[in-house]
CSV table of C-alpha atoms in Angstrom, one decimal:
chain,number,residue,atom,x,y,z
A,1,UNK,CA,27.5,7.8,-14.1
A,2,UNK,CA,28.3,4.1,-13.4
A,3,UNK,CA,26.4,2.0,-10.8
A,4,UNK,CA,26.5,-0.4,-9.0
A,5,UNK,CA,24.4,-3.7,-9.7
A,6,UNK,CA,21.0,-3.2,-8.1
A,7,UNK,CA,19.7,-6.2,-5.4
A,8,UNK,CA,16.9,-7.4,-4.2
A,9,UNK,CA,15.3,-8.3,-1.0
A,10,UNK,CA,11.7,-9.5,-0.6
A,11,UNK,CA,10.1,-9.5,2.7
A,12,UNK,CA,7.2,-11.8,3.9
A,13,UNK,CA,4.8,-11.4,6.6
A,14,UNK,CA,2.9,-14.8,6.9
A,15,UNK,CA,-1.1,-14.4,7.4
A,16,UNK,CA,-4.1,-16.4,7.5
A,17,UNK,CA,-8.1,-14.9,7.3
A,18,UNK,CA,-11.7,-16.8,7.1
A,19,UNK,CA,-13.5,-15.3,4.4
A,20,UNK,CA,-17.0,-15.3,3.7
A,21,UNK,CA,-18.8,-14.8,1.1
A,22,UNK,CA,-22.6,-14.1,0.5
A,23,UNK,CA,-24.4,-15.5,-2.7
A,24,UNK,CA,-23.7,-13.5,-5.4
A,25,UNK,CA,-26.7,-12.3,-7.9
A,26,UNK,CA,-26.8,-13.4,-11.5
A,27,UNK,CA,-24.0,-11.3,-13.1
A,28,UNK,CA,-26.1,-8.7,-15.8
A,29,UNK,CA,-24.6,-6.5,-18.5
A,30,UNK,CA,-24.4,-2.7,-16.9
A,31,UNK,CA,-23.5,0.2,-18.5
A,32,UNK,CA,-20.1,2.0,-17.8
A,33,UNK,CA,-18.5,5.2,-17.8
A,34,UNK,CA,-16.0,4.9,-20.7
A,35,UNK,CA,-12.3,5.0,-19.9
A,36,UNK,CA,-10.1,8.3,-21.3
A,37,UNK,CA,-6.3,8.6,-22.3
A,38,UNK,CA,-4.0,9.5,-20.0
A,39,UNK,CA,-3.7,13.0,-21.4
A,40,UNK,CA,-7.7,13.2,-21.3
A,41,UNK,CA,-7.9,11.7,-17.9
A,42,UNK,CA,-5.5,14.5,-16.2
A,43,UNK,CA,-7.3,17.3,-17.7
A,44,UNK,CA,-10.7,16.1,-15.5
A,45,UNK,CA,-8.8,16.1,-12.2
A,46,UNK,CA,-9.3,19.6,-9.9
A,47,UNK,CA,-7.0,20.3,-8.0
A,48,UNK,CA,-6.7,23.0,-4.8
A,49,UNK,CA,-5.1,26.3,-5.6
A,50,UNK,CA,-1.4,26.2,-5.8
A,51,UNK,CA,-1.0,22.5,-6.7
A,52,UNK,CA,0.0,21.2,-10.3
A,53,UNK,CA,-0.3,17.6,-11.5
A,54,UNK,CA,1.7,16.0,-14.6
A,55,UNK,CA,1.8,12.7,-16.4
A,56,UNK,CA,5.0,11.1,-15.7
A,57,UNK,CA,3.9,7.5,-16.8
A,58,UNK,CA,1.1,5.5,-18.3
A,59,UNK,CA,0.3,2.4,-19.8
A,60,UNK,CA,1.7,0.7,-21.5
A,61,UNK,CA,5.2,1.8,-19.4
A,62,UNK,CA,3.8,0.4,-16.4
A,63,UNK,CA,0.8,-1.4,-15.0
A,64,UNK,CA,-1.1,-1.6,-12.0
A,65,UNK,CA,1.7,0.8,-9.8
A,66,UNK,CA,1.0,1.4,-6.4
A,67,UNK,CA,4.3,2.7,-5.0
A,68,UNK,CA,7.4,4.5,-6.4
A,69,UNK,CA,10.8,5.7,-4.8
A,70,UNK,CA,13.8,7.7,-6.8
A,71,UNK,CA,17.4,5.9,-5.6
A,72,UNK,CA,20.3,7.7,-5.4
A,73,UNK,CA,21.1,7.8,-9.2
A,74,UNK,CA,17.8,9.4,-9.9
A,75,UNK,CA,16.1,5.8,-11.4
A,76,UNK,CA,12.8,5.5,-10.1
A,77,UNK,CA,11.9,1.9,-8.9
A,78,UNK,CA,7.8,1.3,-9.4
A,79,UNK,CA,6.0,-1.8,-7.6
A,80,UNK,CA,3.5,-3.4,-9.8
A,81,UNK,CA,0.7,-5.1,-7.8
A,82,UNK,CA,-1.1,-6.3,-10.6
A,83,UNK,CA,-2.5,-9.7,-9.0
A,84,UNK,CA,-4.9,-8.3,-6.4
A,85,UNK,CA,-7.0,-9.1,-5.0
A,86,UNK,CA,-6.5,-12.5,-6.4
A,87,UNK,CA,-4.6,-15.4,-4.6
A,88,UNK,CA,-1.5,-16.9,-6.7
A,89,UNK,CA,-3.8,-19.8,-8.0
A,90,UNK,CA,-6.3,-17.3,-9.5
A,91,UNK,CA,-4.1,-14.9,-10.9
A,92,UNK,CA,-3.8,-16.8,-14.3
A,93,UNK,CA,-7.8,-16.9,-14.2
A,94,UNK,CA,-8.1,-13.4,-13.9
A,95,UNK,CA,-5.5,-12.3,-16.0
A,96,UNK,CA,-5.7,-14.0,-19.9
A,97,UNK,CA,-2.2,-13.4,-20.3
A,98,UNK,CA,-0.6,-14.9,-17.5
A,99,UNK,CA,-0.3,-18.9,-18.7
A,100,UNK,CA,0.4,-20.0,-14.9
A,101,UNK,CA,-0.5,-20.8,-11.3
A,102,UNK,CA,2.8,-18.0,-10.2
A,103,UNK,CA,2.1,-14.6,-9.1
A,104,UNK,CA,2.7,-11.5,-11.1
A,105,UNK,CA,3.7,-8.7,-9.4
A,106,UNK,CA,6.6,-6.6,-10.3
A,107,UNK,CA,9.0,-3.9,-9.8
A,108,UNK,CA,9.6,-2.1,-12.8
A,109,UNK,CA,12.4,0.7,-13.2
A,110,UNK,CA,11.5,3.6,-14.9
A,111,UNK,CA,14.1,6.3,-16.7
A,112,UNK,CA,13.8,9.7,-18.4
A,113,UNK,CA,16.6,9.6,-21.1
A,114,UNK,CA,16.1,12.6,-23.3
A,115,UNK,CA,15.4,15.1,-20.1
A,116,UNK,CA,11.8,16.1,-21.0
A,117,UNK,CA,10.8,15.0,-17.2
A,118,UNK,CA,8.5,12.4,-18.5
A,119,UNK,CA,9.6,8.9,-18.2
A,120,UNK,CA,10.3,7.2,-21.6
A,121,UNK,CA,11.7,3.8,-20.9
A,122,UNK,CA,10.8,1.0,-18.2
A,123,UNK,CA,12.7,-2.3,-17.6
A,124,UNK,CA,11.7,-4.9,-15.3
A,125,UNK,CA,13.4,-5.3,-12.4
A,126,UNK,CA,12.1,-7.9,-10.5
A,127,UNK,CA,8.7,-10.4,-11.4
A,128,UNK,CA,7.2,-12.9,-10.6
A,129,UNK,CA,5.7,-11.4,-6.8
A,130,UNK,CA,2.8,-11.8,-4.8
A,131,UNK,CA,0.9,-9.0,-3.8
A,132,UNK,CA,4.4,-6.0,-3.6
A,133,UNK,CA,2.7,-3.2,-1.7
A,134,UNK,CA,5.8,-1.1,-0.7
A,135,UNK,CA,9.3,-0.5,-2.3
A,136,UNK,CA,12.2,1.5,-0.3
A,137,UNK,CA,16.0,1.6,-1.9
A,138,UNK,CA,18.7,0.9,0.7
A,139,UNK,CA,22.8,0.7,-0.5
A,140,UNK,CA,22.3,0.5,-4.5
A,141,UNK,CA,19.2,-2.3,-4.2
A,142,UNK,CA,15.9,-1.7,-2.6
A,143,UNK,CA,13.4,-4.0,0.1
A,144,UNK,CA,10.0,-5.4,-1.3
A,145,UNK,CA,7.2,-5.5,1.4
A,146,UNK,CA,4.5,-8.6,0.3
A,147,UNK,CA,1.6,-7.1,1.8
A,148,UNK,CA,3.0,-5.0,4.2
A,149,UNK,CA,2.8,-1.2,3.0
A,150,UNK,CA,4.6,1.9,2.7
A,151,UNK,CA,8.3,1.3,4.3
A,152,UNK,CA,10.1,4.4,5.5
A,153,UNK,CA,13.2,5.4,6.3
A,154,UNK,CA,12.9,7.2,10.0
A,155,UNK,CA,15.4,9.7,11.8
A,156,UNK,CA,17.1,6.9,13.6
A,157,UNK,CA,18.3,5.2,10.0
A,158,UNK,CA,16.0,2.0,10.4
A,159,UNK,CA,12.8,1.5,8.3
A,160,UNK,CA,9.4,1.3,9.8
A,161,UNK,CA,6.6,-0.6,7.9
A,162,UNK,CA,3.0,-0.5,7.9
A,163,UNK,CA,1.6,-3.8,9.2
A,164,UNK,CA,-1.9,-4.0,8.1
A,165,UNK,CA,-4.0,-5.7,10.8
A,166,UNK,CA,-3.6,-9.0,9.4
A,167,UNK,CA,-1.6,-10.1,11.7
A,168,UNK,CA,1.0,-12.8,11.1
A,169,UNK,CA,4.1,-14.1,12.8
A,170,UNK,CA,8.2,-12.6,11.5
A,171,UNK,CA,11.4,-14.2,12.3
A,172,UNK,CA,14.0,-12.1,12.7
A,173,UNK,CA,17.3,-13.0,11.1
A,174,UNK,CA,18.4,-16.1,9.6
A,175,UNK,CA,18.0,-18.7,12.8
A,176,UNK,CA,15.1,-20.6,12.2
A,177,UNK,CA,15.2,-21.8,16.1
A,178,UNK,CA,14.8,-17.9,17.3
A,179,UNK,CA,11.1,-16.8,18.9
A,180,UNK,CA,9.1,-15.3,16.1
A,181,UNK,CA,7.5,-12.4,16.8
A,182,UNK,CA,3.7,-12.4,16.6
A,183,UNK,CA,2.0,-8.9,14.4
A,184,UNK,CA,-1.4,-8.4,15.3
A,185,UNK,CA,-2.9,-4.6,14.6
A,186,UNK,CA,0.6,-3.2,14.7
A,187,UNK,CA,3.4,-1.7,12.2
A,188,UNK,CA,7.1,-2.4,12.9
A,189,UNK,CA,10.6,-1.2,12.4
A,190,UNK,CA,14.1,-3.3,11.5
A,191,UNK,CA,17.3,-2.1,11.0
A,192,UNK,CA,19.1,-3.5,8.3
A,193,UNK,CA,22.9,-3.5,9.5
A,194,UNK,CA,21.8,-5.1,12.9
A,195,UNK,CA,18.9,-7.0,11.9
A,196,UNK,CA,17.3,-5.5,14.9
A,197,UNK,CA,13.3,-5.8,15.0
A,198,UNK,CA,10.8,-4.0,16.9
A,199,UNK,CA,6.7,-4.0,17.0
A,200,UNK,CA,5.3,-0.9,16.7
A,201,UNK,CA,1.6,0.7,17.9
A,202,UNK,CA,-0.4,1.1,15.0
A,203,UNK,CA,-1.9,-1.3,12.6
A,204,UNK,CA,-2.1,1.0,9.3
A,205,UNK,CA,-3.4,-0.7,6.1
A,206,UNK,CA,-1.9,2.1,4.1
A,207,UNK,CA,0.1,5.2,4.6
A,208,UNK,CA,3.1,5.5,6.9
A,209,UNK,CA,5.3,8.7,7.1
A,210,UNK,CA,6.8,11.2,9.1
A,211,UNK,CA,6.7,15.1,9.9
A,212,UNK,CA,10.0,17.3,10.6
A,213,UNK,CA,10.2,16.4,14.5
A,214,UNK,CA,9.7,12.6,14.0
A,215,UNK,CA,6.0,12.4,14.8
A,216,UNK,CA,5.0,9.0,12.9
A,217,UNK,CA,1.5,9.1,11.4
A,218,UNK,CA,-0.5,6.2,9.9
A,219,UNK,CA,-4.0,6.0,8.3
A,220,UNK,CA,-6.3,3.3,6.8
A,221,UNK,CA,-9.4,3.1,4.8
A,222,UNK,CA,-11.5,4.4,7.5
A,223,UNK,CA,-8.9,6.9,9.1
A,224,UNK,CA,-7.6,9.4,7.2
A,225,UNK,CA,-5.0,10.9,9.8
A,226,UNK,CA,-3.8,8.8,12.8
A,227,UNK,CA,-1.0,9.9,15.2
A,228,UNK,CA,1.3,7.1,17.0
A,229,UNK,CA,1.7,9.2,20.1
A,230,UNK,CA,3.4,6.5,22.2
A,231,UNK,CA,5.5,3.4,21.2
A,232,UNK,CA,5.3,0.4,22.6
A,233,UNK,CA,8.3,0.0,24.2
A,234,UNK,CA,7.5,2.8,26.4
A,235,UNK,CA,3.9,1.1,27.4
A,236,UNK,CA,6.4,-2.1,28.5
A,237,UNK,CA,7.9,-0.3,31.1
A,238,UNK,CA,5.1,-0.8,33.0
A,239,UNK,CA,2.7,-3.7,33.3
A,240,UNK,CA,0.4,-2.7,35.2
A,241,UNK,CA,-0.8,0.6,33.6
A,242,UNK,CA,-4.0,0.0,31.3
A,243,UNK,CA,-3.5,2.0,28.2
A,244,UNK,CA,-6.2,0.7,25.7
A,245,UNK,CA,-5.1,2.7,22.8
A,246,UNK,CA,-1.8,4.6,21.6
A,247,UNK,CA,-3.5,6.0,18.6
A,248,UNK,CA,-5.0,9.1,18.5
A,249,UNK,CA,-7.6,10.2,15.7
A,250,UNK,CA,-5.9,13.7,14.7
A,251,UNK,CA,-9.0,14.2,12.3
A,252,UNK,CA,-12.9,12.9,11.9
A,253,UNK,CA,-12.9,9.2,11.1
A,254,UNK,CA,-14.9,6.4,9.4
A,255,UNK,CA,-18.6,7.3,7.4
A,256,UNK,CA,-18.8,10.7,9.3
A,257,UNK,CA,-16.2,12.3,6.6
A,258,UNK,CA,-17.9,14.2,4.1
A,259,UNK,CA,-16.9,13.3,0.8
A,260,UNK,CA,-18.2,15.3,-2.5
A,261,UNK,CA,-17.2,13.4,-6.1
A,262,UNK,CA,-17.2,14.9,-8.8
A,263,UNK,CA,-17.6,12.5,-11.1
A,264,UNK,CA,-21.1,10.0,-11.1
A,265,UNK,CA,-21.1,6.9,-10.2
A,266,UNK,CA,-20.9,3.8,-11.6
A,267,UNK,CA,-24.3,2.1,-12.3
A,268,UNK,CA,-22.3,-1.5,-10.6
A,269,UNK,CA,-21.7,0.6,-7.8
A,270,UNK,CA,-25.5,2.0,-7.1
A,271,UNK,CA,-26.7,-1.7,-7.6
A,272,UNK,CA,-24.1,-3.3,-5.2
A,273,UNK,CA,-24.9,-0.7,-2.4
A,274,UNK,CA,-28.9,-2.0,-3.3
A,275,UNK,CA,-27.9,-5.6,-3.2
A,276,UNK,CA,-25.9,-5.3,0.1
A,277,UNK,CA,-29.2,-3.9,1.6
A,278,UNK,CA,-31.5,-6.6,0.2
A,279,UNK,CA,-29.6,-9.8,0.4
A,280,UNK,CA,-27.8,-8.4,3.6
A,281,UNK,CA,-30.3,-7.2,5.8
A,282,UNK,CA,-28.0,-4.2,6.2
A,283,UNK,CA,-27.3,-0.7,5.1
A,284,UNK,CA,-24.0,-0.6,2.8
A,285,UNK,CA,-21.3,2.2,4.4
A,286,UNK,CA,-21.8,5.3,2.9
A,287,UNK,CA,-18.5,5.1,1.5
A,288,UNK,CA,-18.7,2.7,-0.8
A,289,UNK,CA,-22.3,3.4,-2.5
């Protein structure tokens, strides 16, 4: 079937963050779980009654993916995020095979050409990115979102965004004299035919999606299931009600989730929870021991 040219659009959200860093013990050799093929890998997953997983992809077809949408010819576009967490003047440090200061991040289209429903050839797309974290296809081309995560396509045809809570500052349109409008914990919605712009209650650092009826639900590392149960521009109506919070919890939240692995853990990890209590003066989150 012939198609039309694919394009590109990259979007850029503009943040700044103070970092600190405690002193860092002498690095020592531990020992590590070794790693499996992909084939290996998928047979020590478990999954719940009724659910099947397959290999579609593995190395070396693509790298580092973190998201992946199907267009309207059935080619699946995958974002490569393969320089984080490092800035674009540590990338080439981190990674031997990058010879430059410019990031790497990619979008990588993927295609099953003999009909075995596994992919079997990837072309890059786009390169040369810093930090993609979400891909959605729009008119024969797709949007890239530079640290701004999972982008979806809502009842009302625009395209709502999880922010983060990095906060930042986006100008709308292509007048650089118009009033930016200033992210803090919050998500956001355009709409690509009007260029309209509009900041959402939320603040998710990762998922972003939608049930049947509309209902938009968020989550982030500590959050597993948030609910957006009012937008803002409901709340603007009136000025003088206090509303502290437009997020509701829909299930337990932060260190109080049970989690049970299956799998030990690595020997960096019990050390690092060990450290953070010795160096820190502080008990490491239970979810990250």
């Amino acid at each position: 079937m012939p198609r039309n040219r694919p394009w590109l659009i990259l979007l850029v959200a503009a943040f700044t963050a103070n970092l600190s860093h405690a002193a860092e013990p002498e690095a020592k050799p531990f020992p590590s779980i070794p790693p499996k093929s992909p084939t290996e890998a998928l047979k020590t997953f478990r999954l719940q009654e009724g659910f099947r997983m397959d290999l579609l992809a593995a190395e070396p077809l693509v790298t580092d993916p973190v998201d992946l949408v199907y267009d309207e010819n059935g080619l699946a576009y995958v974002v490569e995020m393969s320089d984080y967490p490092y800035t674009d003047a540590k990338a080439h440090e981190a990674w031997k095979d990058n010879t430059t200061d410019a990031p790497i991040g990619r979008v990588r289209i993927l295609e099953d050409t003999d009909g075995d429903w596994r992919f079997d050839r990837g072309t890059i797309f786009a390169e040369k990115l810093s930090w993609p974290t979400g891909i959605a296809c729009w008119k024969g081309g797709v949007f890239v979102q530079a640290v701004m995560n999972n982008p979806k396509w809502g009842l009302d045809h625009r395209l709502y965004i999880a922010g983060s809570s990095n906060g930042g500052s986006i100008r709308p349109g292509d007048n650089a004299d118009s009033k930016p409008a200033i992210l803090r914990r919050n998500d956001f919605a355009i709409d690509p035919n009007t260029g309209d712009f509009e900041i959402l209650a939320g603040g998710a650092r990762f998922g972003n999606t939608f049930d049947d009826w509309g209902n938009r639900f968020i989550c982030n590392i500590r959050n597993p299931v948030q609910h957006a149960v009012l937008p803002n521009r409901y709340l603007a109506r009136n000025k003088h009600l206090p509303v502290r919070r437009s997020i509701h919890d829909v299930a337990e939240s932060g260190d109080r989730v049970p989690v049970y692995p299956i799998s030990p853990p690595e020997p960096w990890r019990a050390f690092r929870a060990s450290q953070w209590a010795t160096l820190m003066d502080r008990q490491y989150p239970r979810s990250e021991v």
